[in-house]
Amino acid sequence: GTDGQVLTSTGAGSPPAFEAAAGGGISDYHSWHLNANFQGSIDPILNWTSALNYGGAMTVSSGIFTFPSTGFWKIFCQMQLLHTSYDSNSNAIQIETTTNDSTYALATNAATQLIIDGSNFAGNVTTSTLFDVTSTANCKCQFVVVCEVSPTIQGITIGNFTWCEFQKLADT
């Protein structure tokens, strides 16, 4: 064979053959972290800082993320909360997507409960979804926080208290 080929089976009783290696793997990976704390619910989360970009240039403007290419994308988000004064029974992170650059719909959400035991309580919640990006102009996403009361959603200038990541898994 030649460079870039692999030896494959052509079936029982047939000799193996060299063929082009299959493509694959992650072609794009992007991670962002929240760079400042905020209190309570927000739609969408603002103040994202790019932490790592591999592949095309993913962008965010006013909390709205734009994808650099079409394909199937895994979207993940983790939110860290801190509460110091009273219980907070419902604290949710939501991933919302749009396919028309206008109307956002809930793709997934996850929630946690914070119970005060002493002076404060910290907790986190994660969620993820798969999104078929068919248009880089119209398919976008945002992250929304919905809280019963007003815990602190923790951000930091370096590190990952509240963060998100995007992985392109395959072409559309």
Short mmCIF file of C-alpha atoms in Angstrom, two decimals:
data_model
loop_
_atom_site.label_atom_id
_atom_site.label_comp_id
_atom_site.label_asym_id
_atom_site.label_seq_id
_atom_site.Cartn_x
_atom_site.Cartn_y
_atom_site.Cartn_z
CA GLY A 1 0.00 0.00 0.00
CA THR A 2 0.86 3.67 0.04
CA ASP A 3 0.87 6.37 2.69
CA GLY A 4 -2.60 6.88 4.18
CA GLN A 5 -3.89 3.42 3.24
CA VAL A 6 -4.87 0.57 5.53
CA LEU A 7 -5.11 -3.17 4.98
CA THR A 8 -8.75 -4.31 4.93
CA SER A 9 -10.62 -7.57 4.51
CA THR A 10 -12.44 -8.08 1.23
CA GLY A 11 -14.42 -11.03 2.51
CA ALA A 12 -13.92 -14.71 3.25
CA GLY A 13 -11.69 -16.48 0.74
CA SER A 14 -10.45 -13.23 -0.81
CA PRO A 15 -7.02 -11.71 -0.30
CA PRO A 16 -6.85 -8.50 1.78
CA ALA A 17 -6.62 -5.18 -0.05
CA PHE A 18 -5.18 -1.74 0.66
CA GLU A 19 -7.76 1.05 0.82
CA ALA A 20 -7.84 4.69 1.86
CA ALA A 21 -8.04 5.12 5.63
CA ALA A 22 -11.41 6.20 6.96
CA GLY A 23 -11.71 9.81 8.04
CA GLY A 24 -13.12 10.79 11.36
CA GLY A 25 -12.25 12.18 14.69
CA ILE A 26 -13.13 15.53 16.15
CA SER A 27 -12.43 18.30 13.65
CA ASP A 28 -13.53 21.18 15.89
CA TYR A 29 -13.42 21.67 19.65
CA HIS A 30 -14.15 24.87 21.54
CA SER A 31 -14.39 25.60 25.26
CA TRP A 32 -15.49 28.79 26.98
CA HIS A 33 -15.68 29.79 30.63
CA LEU A 34 -17.72 32.34 32.49
CA ASN A 35 -15.37 35.15 33.51
CA ALA A 36 -17.47 36.83 36.22
CA ASN A 37 -20.02 35.89 38.88
CA PHE A 38 -23.68 36.83 38.57
CA GLN A 39 -26.75 36.41 40.78
CA GLY A 40 -29.87 34.38 39.94
CA SER A 41 -31.63 33.84 36.63
CA ILE A 42 -30.35 35.20 33.32
CA ASP A 43 -31.36 34.76 29.67
CA PRO A 44 -28.86 34.30 28.08
CA ILE A 45 -25.65 33.94 30.11
CA LEU A 46 -23.20 36.72 29.20
CA ASN A 47 -19.45 37.25 29.87
CA TRP A 48 -17.95 34.19 28.18
CA THR A 49 -14.20 33.97 27.55
CA SER A 50 -12.73 31.58 25.00
CA ALA A 51 -10.49 29.04 26.72
CA LEU A 52 -9.55 26.70 23.85
CA ASN A 53 -10.26 26.69 20.14
CA TYR A 54 -9.35 23.89 17.75
CA GLY A 55 -10.64 24.02 14.20
CA GLY A 56 -12.89 26.79 12.90
CA ALA A 57 -13.50 29.98 14.80
CA MET A 58 -16.57 29.67 17.05
CA THR A 59 -17.88 33.06 18.18
CA VAL A 60 -20.14 34.45 20.88
CA SER A 61 -21.93 37.80 20.89
CA SER A 62 -24.33 38.92 23.63
CA GLY A 63 -24.47 35.33 24.88
CA ILE A 64 -25.38 33.86 21.48
CA PHE A 65 -22.95 31.24 20.11
CA THR A 66 -22.38 30.90 16.35
CA PHE A 67 -20.94 27.70 14.90
CA PRO A 68 -18.01 27.81 12.44
CA SER A 69 -19.29 24.96 10.24
CA THR A 70 -22.28 22.74 9.62
CA GLY A 71 -22.44 19.27 11.15
CA PHE A 72 -23.52 17.38 14.23
CA TRP A 73 -22.28 19.23 17.32
CA LYS A 74 -22.24 18.07 20.94
CA ILE A 75 -22.97 21.00 23.27
CA PHE A 76 -22.07 20.65 26.96
CA CYS A 77 -22.44 23.06 29.88
CA GLN A 78 -21.57 22.95 33.58
CA MET A 79 -22.75 25.58 36.05
CA GLN A 80 -21.34 26.04 39.56
CA LEU A 81 -23.52 27.71 42.18
CA LEU A 82 -22.87 29.15 45.63
CA HIS A 83 -25.61 30.00 48.10
CA THR A 84 -25.13 31.47 51.57
CA SER A 85 -28.46 32.41 53.11
CA TYR A 86 -31.36 30.04 52.40
CA ASP A 87 -32.34 26.88 50.54
CA SER A 88 -32.79 27.03 46.78
CA ASN A 89 -34.93 24.15 45.58
CA SER A 90 -34.63 24.60 41.82
CA ASN A 91 -31.57 25.87 39.94
CA ALA A 92 -31.52 24.95 36.25
CA ILE A 93 -29.12 25.36 33.36
CA GLN A 94 -30.77 25.22 29.96
CA ILE A 95 -29.34 24.83 26.48
CA GLU A 96 -31.54 26.56 23.93
CA THR A 97 -31.08 26.33 20.15
CA THR A 98 -32.47 28.04 17.08
CA THR A 99 -32.53 27.00 13.43
CA ASN A 100 -33.86 30.36 12.17
CA ASP A 101 -31.62 32.86 14.06
CA SER A 102 -34.70 34.09 15.89
CA THR A 103 -36.85 31.71 17.91
CA TYR A 104 -35.00 29.75 20.60
CA ALA A 105 -36.35 26.44 21.89
CA LEU A 106 -35.31 24.35 24.87
CA ALA A 107 -32.97 21.57 23.74
CA THR A 108 -32.16 20.22 27.22
CA ASN A 109 -31.95 21.26 30.85
CA ALA A 110 -30.76 19.97 34.19
CA ALA A 111 -31.48 21.22 37.71
CA THR A 112 -30.09 20.88 41.21
CA GLN A 113 -31.23 21.70 44.73
CA LEU A 114 -29.07 23.67 47.19
CA ILE A 115 -29.66 23.04 50.89
CA ILE A 116 -27.81 25.25 53.40
CA ASP A 117 -25.97 23.31 56.08
CA GLY A 118 -23.88 25.79 57.98
CA SER A 119 -22.69 28.97 56.35
CA ASN A 120 -23.00 28.14 52.63
CA PHE A 121 -23.39 25.48 50.02
CA ALA A 122 -21.81 25.05 46.61
CA GLY A 123 -23.04 22.67 43.97
CA ASN A 124 -22.94 22.14 40.25
CA VAL A 125 -25.16 20.88 37.48
CA THR A 126 -24.31 19.68 33.97
CA THR A 127 -26.24 19.03 30.78
CA SER A 128 -25.50 18.29 27.13
CA THR A 129 -27.27 17.87 23.81
CA LEU A 130 -26.61 17.02 20.18
CA PHE A 131 -27.42 19.74 17.63
CA ASP A 132 -27.57 19.32 13.85
CA VAL A 133 -26.17 22.61 12.55
CA THR A 134 -27.47 22.87 8.98
CA SER A 135 -26.70 26.58 8.54
CA THR A 136 -23.96 28.64 10.18
CA ALA A 137 -26.06 31.77 9.64
CA ASN A 138 -29.25 30.46 11.26
CA CYS A 139 -28.33 27.66 13.71
CA LYS A 140 -27.15 29.08 17.04
CA CYS A 141 -27.35 28.34 20.75
CA GLN A 142 -27.47 30.07 24.10
CA PHE A 143 -27.35 29.08 27.76
CA VAL A 144 -30.06 30.19 30.19
CA VAL A 145 -30.14 30.00 34.00
CA VAL A 146 -33.48 29.69 35.81
CA CYS A 147 -33.33 29.85 39.63
CA GLU A 148 -36.00 29.76 42.32
CA VAL A 149 -34.05 32.30 44.37
CA SER A 150 -30.74 34.05 43.67
CA PRO A 151 -27.66 31.92 44.22
CA THR A 152 -24.33 33.12 42.87
CA ILE A 153 -23.42 31.54 39.55
CA GLN A 154 -19.66 31.32 39.79
CA GLY A 155 -17.30 32.55 37.12
CA ILE A 156 -13.57 33.05 37.26
CA THR A 157 -11.06 34.72 34.97
CA ILE A 158 -8.88 31.58 34.84
CA GLY A 159 -10.35 28.11 35.23
CA ASN A 160 -13.68 26.42 34.90
CA PHE A 161 -16.37 27.03 37.52
CA THR A 162 -19.10 27.60 34.94
CA TRP A 163 -18.11 26.56 31.44
CA CYS A 164 -19.29 25.15 28.13
CA GLU A 165 -17.79 23.18 25.30
CA PHE A 166 -18.64 22.41 21.70
CA GLN A 167 -17.42 19.36 19.76
CA LYS A 168 -18.12 18.73 16.10
CA LEU A 169 -18.73 15.00 15.89
CA ALA A 170 -19.55 14.53 12.19
CA ASP A 171 -20.64 16.27 9.02
CA THR A 172 -24.35 16.72 8.38
#
